[in-house]
Short mmCIF file of C-alpha atoms in Angstrom, two decimals:
data_model
loop_
_atom_site.label_atom_id
_atom_site.label_comp_id
_atom_site.label_asym_id
_atom_site.label_seq_id
_atom_site.Cartn_x
_atom_site.Cartn_y
_atom_site.Cartn_z
CA GLY P 31 44.59 -0.71 -75.68
CA GLU P 32 46.26 1.42 -73.04
CA ASN P 33 49.42 0.04 -71.51
CA VAL P 34 51.54 1.41 -68.67
CA GLU P 35 55.13 0.27 -68.21
CA GLN P 36 56.80 0.88 -64.83
CA HIS P 37 60.47 0.64 -63.88
CA PRO P 38 62.30 -0.49 -61.86
CA SER P 39 60.45 -3.45 -60.37
CA THR P 40 62.56 -3.24 -57.21
CA LEU P 41 64.49 -0.34 -55.74
CA SER P 42 66.67 -0.31 -52.66
CA VAL P 43 68.01 2.95 -51.23
CA GLN P 44 69.67 4.14 -48.05
CA GLU P 45 67.67 6.28 -45.68
CA GLY P 46 67.99 9.90 -46.70
CA ASP P 47 68.67 9.17 -50.35
CA SER P 48 66.27 9.97 -53.17
CA ALA P 49 64.20 7.43 -55.09
CA VAL P 50 62.86 7.77 -58.61
CA ILE P 51 60.27 5.53 -60.26
CA LYS P 52 59.44 5.93 -63.93
CA CYS P 53 56.37 5.08 -65.99
CA THR P 54 55.51 5.21 -69.66
CA TYR P 55 52.00 5.16 -71.07
CA SER P 56 50.76 4.40 -74.55
CA ASP P 57 47.38 6.14 -74.94
CA SER P 58 47.78 9.79 -75.86
CA ALA P 59 44.22 10.39 -74.62
CA SER P 60 45.31 9.74 -71.03
CA ASN P 61 45.10 12.92 -69.02
CA TYR P 62 45.22 11.88 -65.36
CA PHE P 63 48.11 10.07 -63.68
CA PRO P 64 47.80 8.98 -60.04
CA TRP P 65 50.40 7.26 -57.89
CA TYR P 66 49.42 4.76 -55.22
CA LYS P 67 51.38 3.36 -52.30
CA GLN P 68 50.51 -0.11 -51.07
CA GLU P 69 51.92 -1.59 -47.89
CA LEU P 70 51.91 -5.36 -47.50
CA GLY P 71 48.36 -6.69 -47.20
CA LYS P 72 46.86 -3.21 -47.18
CA ARG P 73 44.82 -1.11 -49.55
CA PRO P 74 46.46 1.07 -52.23
CA GLN P 75 46.50 4.66 -51.07
CA LEU P 76 46.61 7.67 -53.35
CA ILE P 77 49.73 9.67 -52.54
CA ILE P 78 49.93 12.17 -55.37
CA ASP P 79 48.44 12.72 -58.81
CA ILE P 80 48.92 14.97 -61.81
CA ARG P 81 46.75 16.10 -64.66
CA SER P 82 48.02 16.43 -68.19
CA ASN P 83 47.82 20.22 -68.17
CA VAL P 84 50.55 20.35 -65.51
CA GLY P 85 54.21 19.41 -65.89
CA GLU P 86 55.15 19.01 -62.25
CA LYS P 87 53.49 18.77 -58.86
CA LYS P 88 55.08 18.60 -55.44
CA ASP P 89 53.80 17.65 -52.01
CA GLN P 90 56.44 17.83 -49.29
CA ARG P 91 58.93 15.04 -49.98
CA ILE P 92 57.18 13.62 -53.02
CA ALA P 93 56.88 15.07 -56.49
CA VAL P 94 55.60 13.89 -59.83
CA THR P 95 56.74 15.07 -63.25
CA LEU P 96 54.99 14.56 -66.56
CA ASN P 97 56.36 14.74 -70.09
CA LYS P 98 53.33 14.54 -72.39
CA THR P 99 55.37 14.54 -75.55
CA ALA P 100 57.39 11.52 -74.50
CA LYS P 101 54.44 9.97 -72.58
CA HIS P 102 56.59 9.62 -69.48
CA PHE P 103 55.80 10.41 -65.88
CA SER P 104 57.91 9.88 -62.80
CA LEU P 105 57.63 9.80 -59.02
CA HIS P 106 60.40 11.39 -56.98
CA ILE P 107 60.78 10.80 -53.26
CA THR P 108 63.45 12.83 -51.46
CA GLU P 109 64.97 12.25 -48.03
CA THR P 110 63.58 8.72 -47.95
CA GLN P 111 62.61 7.18 -44.63
CA PRO P 112 62.07 3.52 -43.65
CA GLU P 113 58.31 4.12 -43.56
CA ASP P 114 58.46 4.90 -47.29
CA SER P 115 59.14 1.19 -47.86
CA ALA P 116 56.17 -0.20 -49.81
CA VAL P 117 55.05 -1.07 -53.32
CA TYR P 118 54.32 1.95 -55.50
CA PHE P 119 52.00 1.80 -58.51
CA CYS P 120 51.62 4.36 -61.26
CA ALA P 121 48.41 4.50 -63.27
CA ALA P 122 46.86 6.33 -66.19
CA THR P 123 43.33 7.13 -67.24
CA TYR P 124 41.35 9.70 -69.13
CA THR P 125 38.36 11.84 -68.27
CA GLY P 126 35.18 9.97 -69.08
CA GLY P 127 36.92 6.63 -69.24
CA GLY P 128 37.19 5.88 -65.55
CA LYS P 129 39.28 2.73 -65.86
CA LEU P 130 42.72 2.98 -64.30
CA ILE P 131 45.51 1.19 -66.11
CA PHE P 132 48.17 0.27 -63.57
CA GLY P 133 51.87 -0.20 -63.99
CA GLN P 134 53.51 -3.37 -62.74
CA GLY P 135 54.57 -1.86 -59.43
CA THR P 136 57.90 -0.97 -57.80
CA GLU P 137 58.92 -2.48 -54.48
CA LEU P 138 60.83 0.24 -52.66
CA SER P 139 63.02 -0.71 -49.74
CA VAL P 140 64.57 2.03 -47.61
CA LYS P 141 67.39 0.75 -45.45
CA PRO P 142 68.10 2.53 -42.15
CA GLY A 164 39.89 11.39 -49.00
CA ALA A 165 36.72 9.38 -49.40
CA VAL A 166 36.28 6.19 -47.38
CA VAL A 167 35.55 2.80 -48.93
CA SER A 168 34.68 -0.12 -46.69
CA GLN A 169 35.12 -3.73 -47.81
CA HIS A 170 33.90 -6.84 -46.00
CA PRO A 171 34.89 -9.41 -45.09
CA SER A 172 38.62 -8.79 -44.81
CA TRP A 173 39.38 -12.50 -44.77
CA VAL A 174 37.35 -15.55 -45.65
CA ILE A 175 38.06 -19.26 -45.81
CA CYS A 176 35.59 -21.51 -47.57
CA LYS A 177 35.27 -25.02 -48.86
CA SER A 178 35.58 -25.79 -52.53
CA GLY A 179 32.22 -25.54 -54.29
CA THR A 180 30.70 -22.92 -52.01
CA SER A 181 29.92 -19.32 -52.92
CA VAL A 182 31.38 -16.26 -51.23
CA LYS A 183 29.98 -12.72 -51.25
CA ILE A 184 32.20 -9.67 -50.80
CA GLU A 185 30.73 -6.24 -50.09
CA CYS A 186 32.12 -2.87 -51.07
CA ARG A 187 30.56 0.27 -49.62
CA SER A 188 31.25 3.95 -50.11
CA LEU A 189 30.75 5.39 -46.63
CA ASP A 190 30.63 9.13 -47.11
CA PHE A 191 29.83 9.59 -50.77
CA GLN A 192 27.77 8.12 -53.57
CA ALA A 193 29.52 6.08 -56.21
CA THR A 194 27.81 5.35 -59.49
CA THR A 195 30.88 3.40 -60.56
CA MET A 196 32.91 0.90 -58.59
CA PHE A 197 35.65 -1.42 -59.73
CA TRP A 198 36.70 -4.92 -58.71
CA TYR A 199 40.33 -6.02 -58.87
CA ARG A 200 42.21 -9.18 -58.19
CA GLN A 201 45.78 -9.11 -56.95
CA PHE A 202 48.22 -12.00 -56.82
CA PRO A 203 51.23 -11.88 -54.47
CA LYS A 204 53.86 -9.38 -55.58
CA GLN A 205 51.84 -8.44 -58.64
CA SER A 206 49.86 -5.48 -59.86
CA LEU A 207 46.12 -4.97 -59.59
CA MET A 208 44.24 -6.77 -62.33
CA LEU A 209 40.90 -5.17 -63.19
CA MET A 210 38.14 -7.77 -63.25
CA ALA A 211 35.07 -5.66 -63.90
CA THR A 212 33.47 -2.25 -63.74
CA SER A 213 30.34 -2.10 -61.63
CA ASN A 214 27.73 0.49 -62.62
CA GLU A 215 24.81 1.37 -60.38
CA GLY A 216 21.53 0.20 -61.88
CA SER A 217 23.04 -1.59 -64.84
CA LYS A 218 25.03 -4.67 -65.72
CA ALA A 219 28.68 -4.84 -64.90
CA THR A 220 31.28 -4.63 -67.63
CA TYR A 221 33.75 -7.49 -67.41
CA GLU A 222 37.32 -7.47 -68.63
CA GLN A 223 38.42 -9.97 -71.22
CA GLY A 224 39.01 -13.39 -69.76
CA VAL A 225 36.90 -12.85 -66.63
CA GLU A 226 33.97 -15.25 -66.36
CA LYS A 227 30.83 -13.27 -65.63
CA ASP A 228 28.96 -16.34 -64.42
CA LYS A 229 31.78 -17.11 -62.03
CA PHE A 230 32.16 -13.62 -60.61
CA LEU A 231 28.70 -12.12 -60.15
CA ILE A 232 28.56 -8.39 -59.56
CA ASN A 233 25.56 -6.47 -58.26
CA HIS A 234 25.55 -2.70 -57.82
CA ALA A 235 22.06 -2.21 -56.43
CA SER A 236 22.56 1.16 -54.77
CA LEU A 237 24.78 4.21 -55.01
CA THR A 238 26.80 3.07 -52.02
CA LEU A 239 27.03 -0.71 -52.37
CA SER A 240 28.51 -3.13 -54.85
CA THR A 241 28.88 -6.86 -54.21
CA LEU A 242 31.08 -9.50 -55.80
CA THR A 243 29.99 -13.11 -55.46
CA VAL A 244 32.51 -15.80 -56.27
CA THR A 245 30.30 -18.73 -57.23
CA SER A 246 31.32 -22.35 -56.78
CA ALA A 247 34.74 -21.27 -55.56
CA HIS A 248 37.75 -23.49 -56.21
CA PRO A 249 41.32 -23.31 -54.90
CA GLU A 250 42.47 -21.42 -57.99
CA ASP A 251 40.09 -18.61 -57.01
CA SER A 252 42.12 -18.02 -53.87
CA SER A 253 43.44 -14.48 -54.10
CA PHE A 254 43.29 -10.93 -52.73
CA TYR A 255 40.21 -9.12 -54.07
CA ILE A 256 40.04 -5.33 -53.83
CA CYS A 257 37.26 -2.95 -54.73
CA SER A 258 37.42 0.75 -55.45
CA ALA A 259 34.91 3.53 -55.85
CA ARG A 260 35.28 6.33 -58.31
CA VAL A 261 34.90 9.99 -57.40
CA VAL A 262 35.17 12.77 -59.94
CA GLU A 263 36.99 15.72 -58.35
CA GLU A 264 38.27 18.67 -60.36
CA ALA A 265 37.81 16.67 -63.56
CA LYS A 266 39.96 13.86 -62.14
CA ASN A 267 38.70 10.26 -62.02
CA ILE A 268 39.97 9.43 -58.54
CA GLN A 269 39.62 5.90 -57.23
CA TYR A 270 39.56 5.16 -53.51
CA PHE A 271 40.19 1.58 -52.52
CA GLY A 272 38.72 -0.79 -49.98
CA ALA A 273 41.00 -2.69 -47.64
CA GLY A 274 40.70 -5.88 -49.66
CA THR A 275 39.43 -9.39 -49.01
CA ARG A 276 41.75 -12.34 -48.77
CA LEU A 277 39.93 -15.42 -50.05
CA SER A 278 41.26 -18.88 -49.30
CA VAL A 279 39.42 -21.80 -50.87
CA LEU A 280 40.21 -25.19 -49.37
#
């Protein structure tokens, strides 16, 4: 079945630095890759997503890149701020399937 | 984004009792909803897929008689934890699926923290 591997499990950066989280998926049929941010005790919130027909997407300080050949996708956060501290989850799915397969999560800590 | 409401947010119950959790899509219709369980500092574990008007599809290892799912309308799915025991204590989260621009987007409820004494 589909599997999504996410690294690193924890990431600590200084405010203003960049943070990169990487995911690898196994099912070549996957064509939609969302990223969720979850603060402690709160709901996961969709922050950015990318479809398989696009290689890169950017929204202000966050960007996602996708390498279909290598089955890799990554989240990039620039100019990190303390409020970016949270757990980030990558996920993969395919049109018609509906089920999201989540990565293990990355706990990002941004130190002031 | 779409809004998903989940109630209650927190429940404490005695061992052996049943607990019902509601998941509602507030501003859209959702033929498919999902139920997850999340342990501290871990990822979301899919328990089942809830389909309006039909039986839920459970993931391997999830007891369907233990976790009853009812999706009776296009805006409401319920999860009932029957005869709850302390090992059922967890954070349960629902989501509703919306298809936008050929993307299967899931919007999540705020979660229910269940504590079984």
